[in-house]
Structure formats: structure tokens, C-alpha cells
Tab-separated table of C-alpha atoms in Angstrom:
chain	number	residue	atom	x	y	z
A	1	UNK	CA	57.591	-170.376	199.281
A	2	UNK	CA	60.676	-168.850	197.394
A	3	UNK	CA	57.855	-166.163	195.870
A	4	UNK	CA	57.099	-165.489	199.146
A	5	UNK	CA	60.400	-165.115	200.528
A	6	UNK	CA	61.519	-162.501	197.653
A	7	UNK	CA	58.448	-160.589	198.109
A	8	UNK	CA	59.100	-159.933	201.441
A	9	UNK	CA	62.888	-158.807	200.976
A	10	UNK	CA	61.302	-156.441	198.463
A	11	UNK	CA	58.819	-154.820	200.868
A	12	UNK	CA	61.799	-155.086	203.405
A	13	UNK	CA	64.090	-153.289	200.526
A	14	UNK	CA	61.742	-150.670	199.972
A	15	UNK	CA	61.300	-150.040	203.353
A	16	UNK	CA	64.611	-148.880	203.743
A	17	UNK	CA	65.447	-147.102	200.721
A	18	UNK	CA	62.215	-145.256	201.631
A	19	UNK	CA	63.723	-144.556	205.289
A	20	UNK	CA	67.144	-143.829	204.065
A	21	UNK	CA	64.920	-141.209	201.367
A	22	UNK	CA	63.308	-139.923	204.235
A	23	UNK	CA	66.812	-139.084	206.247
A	24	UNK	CA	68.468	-137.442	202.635
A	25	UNK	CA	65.447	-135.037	202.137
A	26	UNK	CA	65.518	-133.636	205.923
A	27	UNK	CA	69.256	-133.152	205.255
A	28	UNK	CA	68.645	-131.335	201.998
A	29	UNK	CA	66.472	-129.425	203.646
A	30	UNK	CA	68.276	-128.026	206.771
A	31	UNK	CA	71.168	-127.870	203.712
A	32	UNK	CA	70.226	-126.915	200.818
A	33	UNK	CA	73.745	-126.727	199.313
A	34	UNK	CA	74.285	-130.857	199.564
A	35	UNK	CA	73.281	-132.383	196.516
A	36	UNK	CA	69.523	-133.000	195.881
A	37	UNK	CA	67.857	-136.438	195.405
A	38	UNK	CA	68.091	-136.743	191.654
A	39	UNK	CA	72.032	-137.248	193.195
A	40	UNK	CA	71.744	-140.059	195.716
A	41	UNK	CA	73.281	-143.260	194.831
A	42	UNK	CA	69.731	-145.011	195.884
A	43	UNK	CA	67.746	-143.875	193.304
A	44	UNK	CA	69.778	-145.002	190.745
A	45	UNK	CA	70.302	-148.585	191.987
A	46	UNK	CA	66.754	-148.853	192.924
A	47	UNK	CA	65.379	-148.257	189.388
A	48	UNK	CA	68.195	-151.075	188.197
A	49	UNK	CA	67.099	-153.692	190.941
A	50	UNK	CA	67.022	-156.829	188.727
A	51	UNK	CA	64.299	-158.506	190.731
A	52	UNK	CA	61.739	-158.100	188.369
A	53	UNK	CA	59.060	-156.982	190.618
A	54	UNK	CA	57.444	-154.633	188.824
A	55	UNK	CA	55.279	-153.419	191.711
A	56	UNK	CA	58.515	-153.017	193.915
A	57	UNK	CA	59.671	-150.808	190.964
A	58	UNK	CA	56.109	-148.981	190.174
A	59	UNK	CA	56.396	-148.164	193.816
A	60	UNK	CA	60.367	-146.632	193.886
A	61	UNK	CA	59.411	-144.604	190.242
A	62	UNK	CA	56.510	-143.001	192.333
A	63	UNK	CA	58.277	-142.106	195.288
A	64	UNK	CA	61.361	-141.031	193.282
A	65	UNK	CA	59.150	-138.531	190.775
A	66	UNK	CA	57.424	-137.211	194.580
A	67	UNK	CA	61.035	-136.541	196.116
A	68	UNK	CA	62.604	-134.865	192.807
A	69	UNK	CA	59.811	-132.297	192.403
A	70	UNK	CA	59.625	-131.834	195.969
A	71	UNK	CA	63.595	-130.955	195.641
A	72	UNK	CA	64.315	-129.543	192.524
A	73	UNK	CA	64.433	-125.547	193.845
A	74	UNK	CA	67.174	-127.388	195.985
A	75	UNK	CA	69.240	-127.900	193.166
A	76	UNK	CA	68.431	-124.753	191.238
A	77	UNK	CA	70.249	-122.898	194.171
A	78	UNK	CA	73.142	-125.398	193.864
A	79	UNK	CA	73.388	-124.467	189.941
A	80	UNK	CA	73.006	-120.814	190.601
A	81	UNK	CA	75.867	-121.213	193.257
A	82	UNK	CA	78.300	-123.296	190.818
A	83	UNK	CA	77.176	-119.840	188.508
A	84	UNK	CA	78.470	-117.415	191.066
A	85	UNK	CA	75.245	-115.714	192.544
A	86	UNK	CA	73.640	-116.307	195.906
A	87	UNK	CA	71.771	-118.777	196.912
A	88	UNK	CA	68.836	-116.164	197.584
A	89	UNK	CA	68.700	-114.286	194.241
A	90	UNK	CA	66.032	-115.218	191.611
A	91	UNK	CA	66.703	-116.693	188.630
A	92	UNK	CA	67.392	-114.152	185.995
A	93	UNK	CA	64.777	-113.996	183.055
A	94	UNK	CA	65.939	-114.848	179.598
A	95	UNK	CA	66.712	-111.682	177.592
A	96	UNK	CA	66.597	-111.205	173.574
A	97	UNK	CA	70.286	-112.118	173.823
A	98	UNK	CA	69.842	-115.577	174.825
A	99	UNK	CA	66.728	-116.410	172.709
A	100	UNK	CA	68.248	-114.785	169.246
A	101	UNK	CA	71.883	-114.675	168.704
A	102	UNK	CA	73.984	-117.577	169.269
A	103	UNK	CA	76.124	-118.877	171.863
A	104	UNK	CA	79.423	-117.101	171.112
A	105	UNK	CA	77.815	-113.524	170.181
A	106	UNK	CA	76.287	-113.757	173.736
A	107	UNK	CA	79.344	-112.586	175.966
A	108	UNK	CA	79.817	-110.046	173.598
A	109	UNK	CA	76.463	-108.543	172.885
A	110	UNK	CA	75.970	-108.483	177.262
A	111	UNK	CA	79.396	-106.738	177.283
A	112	UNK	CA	77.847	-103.889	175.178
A	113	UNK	CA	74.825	-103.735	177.314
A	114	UNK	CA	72.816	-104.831	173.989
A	115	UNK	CA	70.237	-105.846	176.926
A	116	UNK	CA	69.621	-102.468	178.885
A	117	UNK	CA	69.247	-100.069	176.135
A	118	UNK	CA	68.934	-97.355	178.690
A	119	UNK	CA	72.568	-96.117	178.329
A	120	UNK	CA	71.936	-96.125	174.667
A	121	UNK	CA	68.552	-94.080	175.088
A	122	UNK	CA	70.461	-91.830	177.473
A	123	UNK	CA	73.206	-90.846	175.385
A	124	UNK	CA	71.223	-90.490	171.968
A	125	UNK	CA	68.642	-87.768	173.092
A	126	UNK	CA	70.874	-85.056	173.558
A	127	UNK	CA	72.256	-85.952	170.094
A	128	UNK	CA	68.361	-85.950	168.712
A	129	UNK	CA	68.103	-82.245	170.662
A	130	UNK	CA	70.749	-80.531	168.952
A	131	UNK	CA	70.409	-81.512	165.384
A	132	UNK	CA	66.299	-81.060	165.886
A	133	UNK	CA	67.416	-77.394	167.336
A	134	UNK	CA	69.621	-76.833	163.956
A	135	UNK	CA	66.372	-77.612	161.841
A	136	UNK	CA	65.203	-74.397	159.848
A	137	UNK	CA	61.602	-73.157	161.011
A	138	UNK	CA	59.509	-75.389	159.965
A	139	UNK	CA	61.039	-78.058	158.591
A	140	UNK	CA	61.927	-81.580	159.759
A	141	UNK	CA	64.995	-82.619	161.325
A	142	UNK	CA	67.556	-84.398	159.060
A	143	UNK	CA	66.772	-87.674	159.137
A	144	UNK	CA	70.058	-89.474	157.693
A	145	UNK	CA	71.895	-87.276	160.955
A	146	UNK	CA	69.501	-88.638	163.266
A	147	UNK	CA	69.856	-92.244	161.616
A	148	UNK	CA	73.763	-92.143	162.071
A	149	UNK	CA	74.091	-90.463	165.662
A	150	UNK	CA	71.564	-93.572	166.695
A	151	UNK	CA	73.844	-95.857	165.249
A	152	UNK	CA	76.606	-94.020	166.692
A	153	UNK	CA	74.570	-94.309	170.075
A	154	UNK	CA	74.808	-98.058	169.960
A	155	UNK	CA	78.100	-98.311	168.786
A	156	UNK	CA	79.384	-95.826	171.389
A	157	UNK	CA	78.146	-96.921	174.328
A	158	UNK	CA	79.027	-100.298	173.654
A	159	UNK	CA	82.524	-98.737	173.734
A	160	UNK	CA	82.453	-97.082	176.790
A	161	UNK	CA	81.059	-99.936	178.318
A	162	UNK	CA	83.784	-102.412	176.907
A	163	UNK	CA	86.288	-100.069	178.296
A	164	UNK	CA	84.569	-100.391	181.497
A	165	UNK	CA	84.977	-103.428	181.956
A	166	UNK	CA	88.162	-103.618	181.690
A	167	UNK	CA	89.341	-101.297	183.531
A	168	UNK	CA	86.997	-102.236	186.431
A	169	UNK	CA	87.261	-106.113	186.833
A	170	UNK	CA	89.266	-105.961	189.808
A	171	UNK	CA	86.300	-103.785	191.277
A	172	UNK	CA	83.281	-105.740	189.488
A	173	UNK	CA	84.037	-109.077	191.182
A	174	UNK	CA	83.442	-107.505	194.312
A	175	UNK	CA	80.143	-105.685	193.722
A	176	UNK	CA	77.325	-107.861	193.587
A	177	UNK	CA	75.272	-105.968	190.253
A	178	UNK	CA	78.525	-106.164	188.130
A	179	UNK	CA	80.380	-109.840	189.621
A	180	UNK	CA	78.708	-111.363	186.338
A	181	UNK	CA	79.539	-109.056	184.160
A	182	UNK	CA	81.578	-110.937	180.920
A	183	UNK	CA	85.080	-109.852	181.565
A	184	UNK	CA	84.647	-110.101	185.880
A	185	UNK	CA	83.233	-113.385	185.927
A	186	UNK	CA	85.879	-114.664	183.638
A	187	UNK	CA	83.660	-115.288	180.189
A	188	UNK	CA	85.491	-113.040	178.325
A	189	UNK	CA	89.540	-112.867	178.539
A	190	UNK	CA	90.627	-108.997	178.701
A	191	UNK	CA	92.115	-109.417	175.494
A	192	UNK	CA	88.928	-110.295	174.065
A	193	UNK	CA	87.762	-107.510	175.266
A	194	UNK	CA	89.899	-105.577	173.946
A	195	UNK	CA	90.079	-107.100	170.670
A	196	UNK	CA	86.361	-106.428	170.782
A	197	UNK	CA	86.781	-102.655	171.646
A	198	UNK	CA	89.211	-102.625	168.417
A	199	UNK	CA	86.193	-103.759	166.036
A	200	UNK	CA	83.680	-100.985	167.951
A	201	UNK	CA	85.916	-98.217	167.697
A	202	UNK	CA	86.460	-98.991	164.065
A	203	UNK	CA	82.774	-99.237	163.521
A	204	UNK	CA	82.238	-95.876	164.967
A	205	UNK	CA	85.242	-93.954	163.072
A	206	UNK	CA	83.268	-95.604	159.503
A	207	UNK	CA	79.924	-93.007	161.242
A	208	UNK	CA	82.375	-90.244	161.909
A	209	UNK	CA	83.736	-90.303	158.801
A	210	UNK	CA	80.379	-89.282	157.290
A	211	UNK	CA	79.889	-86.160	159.046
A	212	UNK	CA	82.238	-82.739	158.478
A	213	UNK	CA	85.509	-82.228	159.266
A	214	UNK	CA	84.966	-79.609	162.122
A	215	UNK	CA	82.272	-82.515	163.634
A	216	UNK	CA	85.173	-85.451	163.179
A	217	UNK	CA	87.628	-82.878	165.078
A	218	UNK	CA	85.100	-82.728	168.005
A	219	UNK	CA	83.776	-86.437	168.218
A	220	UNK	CA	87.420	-87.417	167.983
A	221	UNK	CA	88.046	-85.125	170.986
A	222	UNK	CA	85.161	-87.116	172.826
A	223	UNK	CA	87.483	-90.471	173.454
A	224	UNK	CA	89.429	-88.778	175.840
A	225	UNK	CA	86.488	-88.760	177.900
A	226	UNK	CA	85.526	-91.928	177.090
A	227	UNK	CA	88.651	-93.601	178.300
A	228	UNK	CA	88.973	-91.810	181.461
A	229	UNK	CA	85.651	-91.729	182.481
A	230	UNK	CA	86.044	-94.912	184.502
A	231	UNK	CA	89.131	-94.154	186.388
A	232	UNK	CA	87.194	-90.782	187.920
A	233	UNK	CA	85.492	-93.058	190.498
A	234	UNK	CA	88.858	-93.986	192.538
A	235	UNK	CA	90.300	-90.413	192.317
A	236	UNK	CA	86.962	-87.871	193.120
A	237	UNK	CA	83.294	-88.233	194.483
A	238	UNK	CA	81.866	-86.507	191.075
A	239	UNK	CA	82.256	-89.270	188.577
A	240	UNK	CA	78.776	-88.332	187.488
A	241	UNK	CA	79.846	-85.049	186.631
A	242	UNK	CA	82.209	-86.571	184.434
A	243	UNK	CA	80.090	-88.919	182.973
A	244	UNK	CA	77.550	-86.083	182.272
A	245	UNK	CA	80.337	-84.339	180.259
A	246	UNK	CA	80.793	-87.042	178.522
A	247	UNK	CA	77.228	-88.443	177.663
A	248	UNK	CA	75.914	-84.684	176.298
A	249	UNK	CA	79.103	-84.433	174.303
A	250	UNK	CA	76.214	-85.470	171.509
A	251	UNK	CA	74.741	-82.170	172.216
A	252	UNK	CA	77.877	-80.286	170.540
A	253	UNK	CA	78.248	-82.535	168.096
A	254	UNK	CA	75.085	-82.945	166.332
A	255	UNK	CA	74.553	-79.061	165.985
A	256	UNK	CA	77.812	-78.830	164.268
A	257	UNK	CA	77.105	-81.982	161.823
A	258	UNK	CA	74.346	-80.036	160.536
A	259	UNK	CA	75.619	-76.165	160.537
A	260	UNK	CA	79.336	-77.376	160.549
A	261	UNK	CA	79.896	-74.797	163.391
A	262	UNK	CA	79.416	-74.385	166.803
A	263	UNK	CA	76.412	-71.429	168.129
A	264	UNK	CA	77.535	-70.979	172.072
A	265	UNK	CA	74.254	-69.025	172.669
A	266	UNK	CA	72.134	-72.375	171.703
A	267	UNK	CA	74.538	-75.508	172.170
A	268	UNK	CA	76.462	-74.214	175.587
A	269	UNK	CA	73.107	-74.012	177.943
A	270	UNK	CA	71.916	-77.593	176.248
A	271	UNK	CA	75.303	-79.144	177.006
A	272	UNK	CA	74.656	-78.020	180.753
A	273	UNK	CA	71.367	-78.752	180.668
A	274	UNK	CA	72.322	-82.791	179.454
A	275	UNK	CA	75.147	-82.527	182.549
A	276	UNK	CA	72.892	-81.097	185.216
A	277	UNK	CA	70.540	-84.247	183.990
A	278	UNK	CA	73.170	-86.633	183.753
A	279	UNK	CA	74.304	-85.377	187.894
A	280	UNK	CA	70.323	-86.232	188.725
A	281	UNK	CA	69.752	-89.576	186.954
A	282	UNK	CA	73.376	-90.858	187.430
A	283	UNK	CA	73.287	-90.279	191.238
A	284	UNK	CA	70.212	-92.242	191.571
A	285	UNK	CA	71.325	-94.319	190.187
A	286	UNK	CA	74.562	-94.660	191.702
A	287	UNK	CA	73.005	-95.716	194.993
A	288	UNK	CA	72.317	-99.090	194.392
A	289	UNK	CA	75.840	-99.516	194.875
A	290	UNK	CA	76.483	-97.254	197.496
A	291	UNK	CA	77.179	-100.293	200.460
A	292	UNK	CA	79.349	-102.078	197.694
A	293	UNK	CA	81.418	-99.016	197.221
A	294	UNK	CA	81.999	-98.259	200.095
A	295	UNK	CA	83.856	-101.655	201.164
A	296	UNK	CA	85.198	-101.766	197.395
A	297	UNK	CA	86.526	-98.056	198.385
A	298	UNK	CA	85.668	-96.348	195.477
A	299	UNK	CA	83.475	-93.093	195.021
A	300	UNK	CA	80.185	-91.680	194.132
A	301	UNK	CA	78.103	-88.450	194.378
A	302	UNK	CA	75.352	-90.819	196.460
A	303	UNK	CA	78.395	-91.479	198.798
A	304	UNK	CA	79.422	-87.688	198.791
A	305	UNK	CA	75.153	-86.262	199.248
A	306	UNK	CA	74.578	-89.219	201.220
A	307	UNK	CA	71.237	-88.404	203.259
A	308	UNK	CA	71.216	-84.758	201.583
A	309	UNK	CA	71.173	-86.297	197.942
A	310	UNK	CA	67.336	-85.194	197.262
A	311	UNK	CA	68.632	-81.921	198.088
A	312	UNK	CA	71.293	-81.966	195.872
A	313	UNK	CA	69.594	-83.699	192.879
A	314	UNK	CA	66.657	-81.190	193.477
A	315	UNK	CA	69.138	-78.086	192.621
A	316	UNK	CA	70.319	-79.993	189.715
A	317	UNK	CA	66.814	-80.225	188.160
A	318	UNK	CA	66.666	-76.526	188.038
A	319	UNK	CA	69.733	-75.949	186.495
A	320	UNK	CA	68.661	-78.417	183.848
A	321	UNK	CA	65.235	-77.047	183.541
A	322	UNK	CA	66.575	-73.674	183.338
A	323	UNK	CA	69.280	-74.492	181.126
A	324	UNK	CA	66.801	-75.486	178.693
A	325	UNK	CA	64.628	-73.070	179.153
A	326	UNK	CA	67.467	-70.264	177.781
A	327	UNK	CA	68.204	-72.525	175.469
A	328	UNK	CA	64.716	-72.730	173.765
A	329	UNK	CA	64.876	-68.426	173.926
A	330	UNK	CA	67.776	-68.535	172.459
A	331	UNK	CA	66.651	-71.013	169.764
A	332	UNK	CA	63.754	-68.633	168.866
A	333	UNK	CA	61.737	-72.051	170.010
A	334	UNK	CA	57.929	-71.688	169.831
A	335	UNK	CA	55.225	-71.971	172.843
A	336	UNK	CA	54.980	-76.025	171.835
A	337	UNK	CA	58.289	-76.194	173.465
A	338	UNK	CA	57.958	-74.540	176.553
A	339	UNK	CA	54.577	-76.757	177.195
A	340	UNK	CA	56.257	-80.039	176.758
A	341	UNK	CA	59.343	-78.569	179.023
A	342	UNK	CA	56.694	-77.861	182.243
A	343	UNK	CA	55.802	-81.689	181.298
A	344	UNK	CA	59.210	-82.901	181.353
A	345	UNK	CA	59.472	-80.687	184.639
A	346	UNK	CA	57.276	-82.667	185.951
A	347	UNK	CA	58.221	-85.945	185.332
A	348	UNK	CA	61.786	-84.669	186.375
A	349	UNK	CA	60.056	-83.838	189.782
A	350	UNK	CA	57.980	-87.142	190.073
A	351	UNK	CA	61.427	-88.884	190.226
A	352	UNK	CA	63.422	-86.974	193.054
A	353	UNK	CA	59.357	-86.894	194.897
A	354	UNK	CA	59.217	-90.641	194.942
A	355	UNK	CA	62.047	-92.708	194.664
A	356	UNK	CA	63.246	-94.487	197.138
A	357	UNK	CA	67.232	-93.957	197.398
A	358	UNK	CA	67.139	-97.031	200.186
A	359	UNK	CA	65.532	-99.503	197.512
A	360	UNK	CA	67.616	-100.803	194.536
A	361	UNK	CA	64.550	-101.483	192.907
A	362	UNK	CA	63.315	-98.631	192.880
A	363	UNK	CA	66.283	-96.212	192.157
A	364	UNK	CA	66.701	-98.398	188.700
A	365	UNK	CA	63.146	-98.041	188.378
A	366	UNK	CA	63.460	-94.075	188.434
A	367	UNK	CA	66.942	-94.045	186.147
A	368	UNK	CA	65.363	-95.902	183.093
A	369	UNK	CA	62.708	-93.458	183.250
A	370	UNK	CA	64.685	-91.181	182.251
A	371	UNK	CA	64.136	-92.225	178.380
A	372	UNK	CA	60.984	-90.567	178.841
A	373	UNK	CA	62.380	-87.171	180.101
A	374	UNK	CA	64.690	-87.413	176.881
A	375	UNK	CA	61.472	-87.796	174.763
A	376	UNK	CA	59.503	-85.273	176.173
A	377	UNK	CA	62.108	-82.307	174.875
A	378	UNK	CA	62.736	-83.710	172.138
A	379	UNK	CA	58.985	-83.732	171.090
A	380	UNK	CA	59.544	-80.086	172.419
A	381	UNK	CA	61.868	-79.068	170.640
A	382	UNK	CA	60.536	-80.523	167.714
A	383	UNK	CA	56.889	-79.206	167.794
A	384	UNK	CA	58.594	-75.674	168.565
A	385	UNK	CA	60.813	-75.816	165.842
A	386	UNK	CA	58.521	-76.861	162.944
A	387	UNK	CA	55.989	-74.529	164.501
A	388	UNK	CA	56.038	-70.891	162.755
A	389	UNK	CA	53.982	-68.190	164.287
């Protein structure tokens, strides 16, 4: 009789908890920010019920391991929440960062952008232009100047990016591609960061020290841009412009680390050429942000074009195409160059054709192919230099 009895409180037990189950998962699910069922109180004094009815608990394990699968996106969005993005956006995939370096290089290496290399591509290939231009006929670039302006690349950009960030914070919080950024989301103090800026900018002088004097002058001179480069956006609606005199500032300086002068016929028209590229790929680019900035209140050329920025971009592809173009006559470049410049016209083209200035996706899509457009003259430049007719 008493085995009787407890059996049926058990099934009278489980009836409930599975009722009371039933109630928690519609609420999870017309709320998805309440706490899922791996949380509720029941499921952890069910599986210690000290009846000893092992079918009573076979039964609650089963019904437990049903409801937390059913529930765990549930409390995914509740961890991405606690994280600071919305409930809607995807979980971000694990970079290199996260799988190789350890936990308290991370901050640091996502502060330099160690996982978009991009920026780094983007600022390196007018450096790998202008020393392949100040090859002899014939002959190979130097490859220990093309080793250190890479480095310098890396180092650099990490830079500009630290400084950035810093400068910005108040405005990253508030846009929704930068709110996790290291120093916004609080990960990194600003004097970290700038502690951190200290050992990059050290780094870099130990490059510029190798090159000539005349070439440390001039890459000296580039930190001015550097540093003010991310106050142009509150002050004028060509930021880009800036940024594209600063990015191609490699284009002066690796002519001169090989010649140790400057040649205005050759290095002038490639500078313009990298800052009529820079004013196409940067604009792009700059509308994913375009809504943000506008309620942030800071500016953009994609705020300034607005609905006329194909247009716009369009006329700076033919200043950069042409800029190159005198460039390469100037150079004495042979017909190698020229062929791979119609190719790099084209993919130029393809970009402004195509993209998609309403889709966020797609404009980021268009900006890292840029890296090929940077390959495609260098190749030209290099097959017309090293060919001799």
C-alpha cells in the first residue's frame, strides 16, 4: 500500500513539474530575454528528489535534455545581450585572434585590426608601387624595402587605428559596427590604449630608422596626418580625402627610400592616383554607417554624395586611372603595364557597376576588394619595369 501511495505522488509530482515546464517554455518563448530552462528552480530540485524512483527521475532527465535543446538559442541571445549586441545579430565567428594568441594579447591584437588585414593591404600597395617604380629596367624591386614598408604597414595601421579609438569612443558606443570595439566597449582602459600606442610608435621609429635621412624627414612628417585624421569627420564631409592623403603618403616615401630623393614627374600623379582611390573605396565604404552618422552627427563623403555618390566615385576612378596612366609615361613603364592597368580599370568599374550602397554587406564586400585593385598595378608596374624593349 505505502508503494502504492508514493508512486502515485510521483506521477502526481511529475505531472506538475511537467505543467509548470510547459507554462516556463511558452513564456520563454513570447520572451526570449527571461532566463531559459537550464535556469528554473524545478529542474534542479527535480533531479535531487530523494525518492529514489528511478523511473520518476529517468522520466524528468528526458524531459529536461528535450526542453534545454529546445531552448538553448534562448539563452544564446541572453549571453549576446549581457555582451552588448542585439538580440538579432549572429554570433560572430571565431577569428585567428581567439584560436592563437592568448587571452590578454586579444584586446590588443583586435585594437590593431590584426583581424581585417584590409587596412593593412590598403596602405602597403602604394608603398610596393613606388619602390617597384624606382627599380632600374630590368631588375627586381628591393626586396629588404619591400620587407620593411610591410612591416611598417602592420605596425602603422595598427597606430592609426589605436589612435582611433581613442579619440572616437564617445562616437563608437553609439554606432552599432564599432560599440565593441576594445576601448568603446570598455575592454581596454584609454590609458591602455595609449600605453599601447607608445610601444607601436616605438616599433615603427626602429623601421624608420633604417631608411635615409631625407625618407625619416618625410615619414616623420606623416604623423601629423595620422593624428588628425580622425578628428576630420566632426569638422568637414571629406574625411576620405584626408584619409587618402594620408594612406598614399607610402607612395612618397618608398621612392625616396630607394633614390633618397623625391621625382615630382613620377611620385606626384601616383600620390593622386592612391587619393583619388582612397575617395572611391573609402566612400563605399563609409556608407555602412551612413544612418549611424547621421544621429551620431558626424560626417562623411556618402552623407555629402548621398544618392549622387556613383556619380561622384565614378569621376574619381578616372582621375585615378588617369593618374596612373601619366605616371607609367612618365616612368618610361613598358606595354605590360598599361595591360594590367585596363584590368585594374576594370575591376575598378565592376565595383561602382554593382555594389549596392543600400546593403552593408555588400559595400564591405566591394571595399576589401580593393586588395585586388592594389595587386593588379603592382603586377603592372612590375612586369613593365623589369620588361626592356
Amino acid at each position: 500500500m505505502a508503494v502504492w501511495f508514493s508512486r502515485a505522488i510521483s506521477r502526481k509530482s511529475l505531472q506538475s513539474i511537467s505543467s509548470a515546464l510547459t507554462i516556463q517554455s511558452a513564456s520563454i518563448l513570447t520572451n526570449p530575454t527571461k532566463p531559459s530552462i537550464r535556469d528554473h528552480p524545478l529542474r534542479f530540485q527535480t533531479l535531487g528528489n530523494p525518492s529514489g524512483l528511478s523511473n520518476s527521475r529517468r522520466d524528468v532527465r528526458i524531459l529536461d535534455v528535450s526542453f534545454t535543446s529546445t531552448f538553448s538559442t534562448s539563452s544564446g541571445q541572453d549571453r549576446r545581450c549581457r555582451d552588448g549586441a542585439s538580440p538579432t545579430t549572429p554570433p560572430q565567428p571565431l577569428s585567428w585572434i581567439d584560436v592563437y594568441l592568448p587571452k590578454s594579447a586579444r584586446p590588443y591584437a583586435y585594437l590593431s585590426r590584426l583581424d581585417k588585414p584590409i587596412g593593412t593591404w590598403l596602405l602597403a600597395w602604394p608603398c610596393m608601387w613606388s619602390i617597384t617604380l624606382a627599380a632600374d629596367p630590368g631588375t627586381l624591386p628591393d626586396l629588404k624595402m619591400m620587407t620593411l614598408f610591410g612591416c611598417g604597414a602592420v605596425l602603422l595601421r595598427g597606430a592609426g587605428c589605436t589612435v582611433n579609438d581613442l579619440l572616437d569612443r564617445d562616437i563608437d558606443v553609439k554606432v552599432e559596427r564599432t560599440k565593441l570595439r576594445p576601448v568603446a566597449s570598455g575592454i581596454l582602459t584609454p590609458f591602455q590604449g595609449l600605453s599601447f600606442l607608445g610601444v607601436q610608435l616605438f616599433l615603427g621609429l626602429g623601421i624608420l630608422l633604417q631608411l635615409n635621412n631625407y625618407s625619416r624627414v618625410l615619414g616623420a612628417s606623416s604623423l601629423l596626418l595620422v593624428f588628425s585624421y580622425p578628428l576630420m569627420k566632426r569638422f568637414t564631409f571629406w574625411p576620405q580625402a584626408y584619409l587618402g592623403l594620408t594612406f598614399n603618403w607610402g607612395a612618397l616615401l618608398g621612392w625616396t627610400a630607394v633614390k633618397g630623393s623625391l621625382d615630382p614627374a613620377i611620385t606626384l600623379p601616383l600620390y593622386g592616383a592612391g587619393v583619388f582611390w582612397t575617395l572611391v573605396y573609402d566612400t563605399i565604404y563609409a556608407h555602412q554607417d551612413k544612418e549611424d552618422d547621421l544621429k551620431v552627427g558626424v560626417k562623411s563623403t556618402a552623407l555629402r554624395f548621398g544618392n549622387f555618390t556613383k556619380h561622384w566615385v565614378s569621376g574619381f576612378a578616372t582621375a585615378c586611372i588617369s593618374s596612373l596612366a601619366i605616371c607609367g609615361y612618365n616612368a618610361d613603364l613598358e606595354w605590360p603595364y598599361y595591360a594590367f592597368l585596363m584590368a585594374a580599370s576594370g575591376q575598378l568599374g565592376w565595383q561602382i557597376w554593382t555594389v549596392d550602397l543600400s546593403s552593408r554587406a555588400d559595400c564591405n564586400k566591394k571595399f576589401v576588394s580593393n586588395k585586388w585593385f592594389g595587386a593588379l598595378i603592382f603586377c603592372g608596374i612590375l612586369g613593365g619595369r623589369f620588361t626592356i624593349s
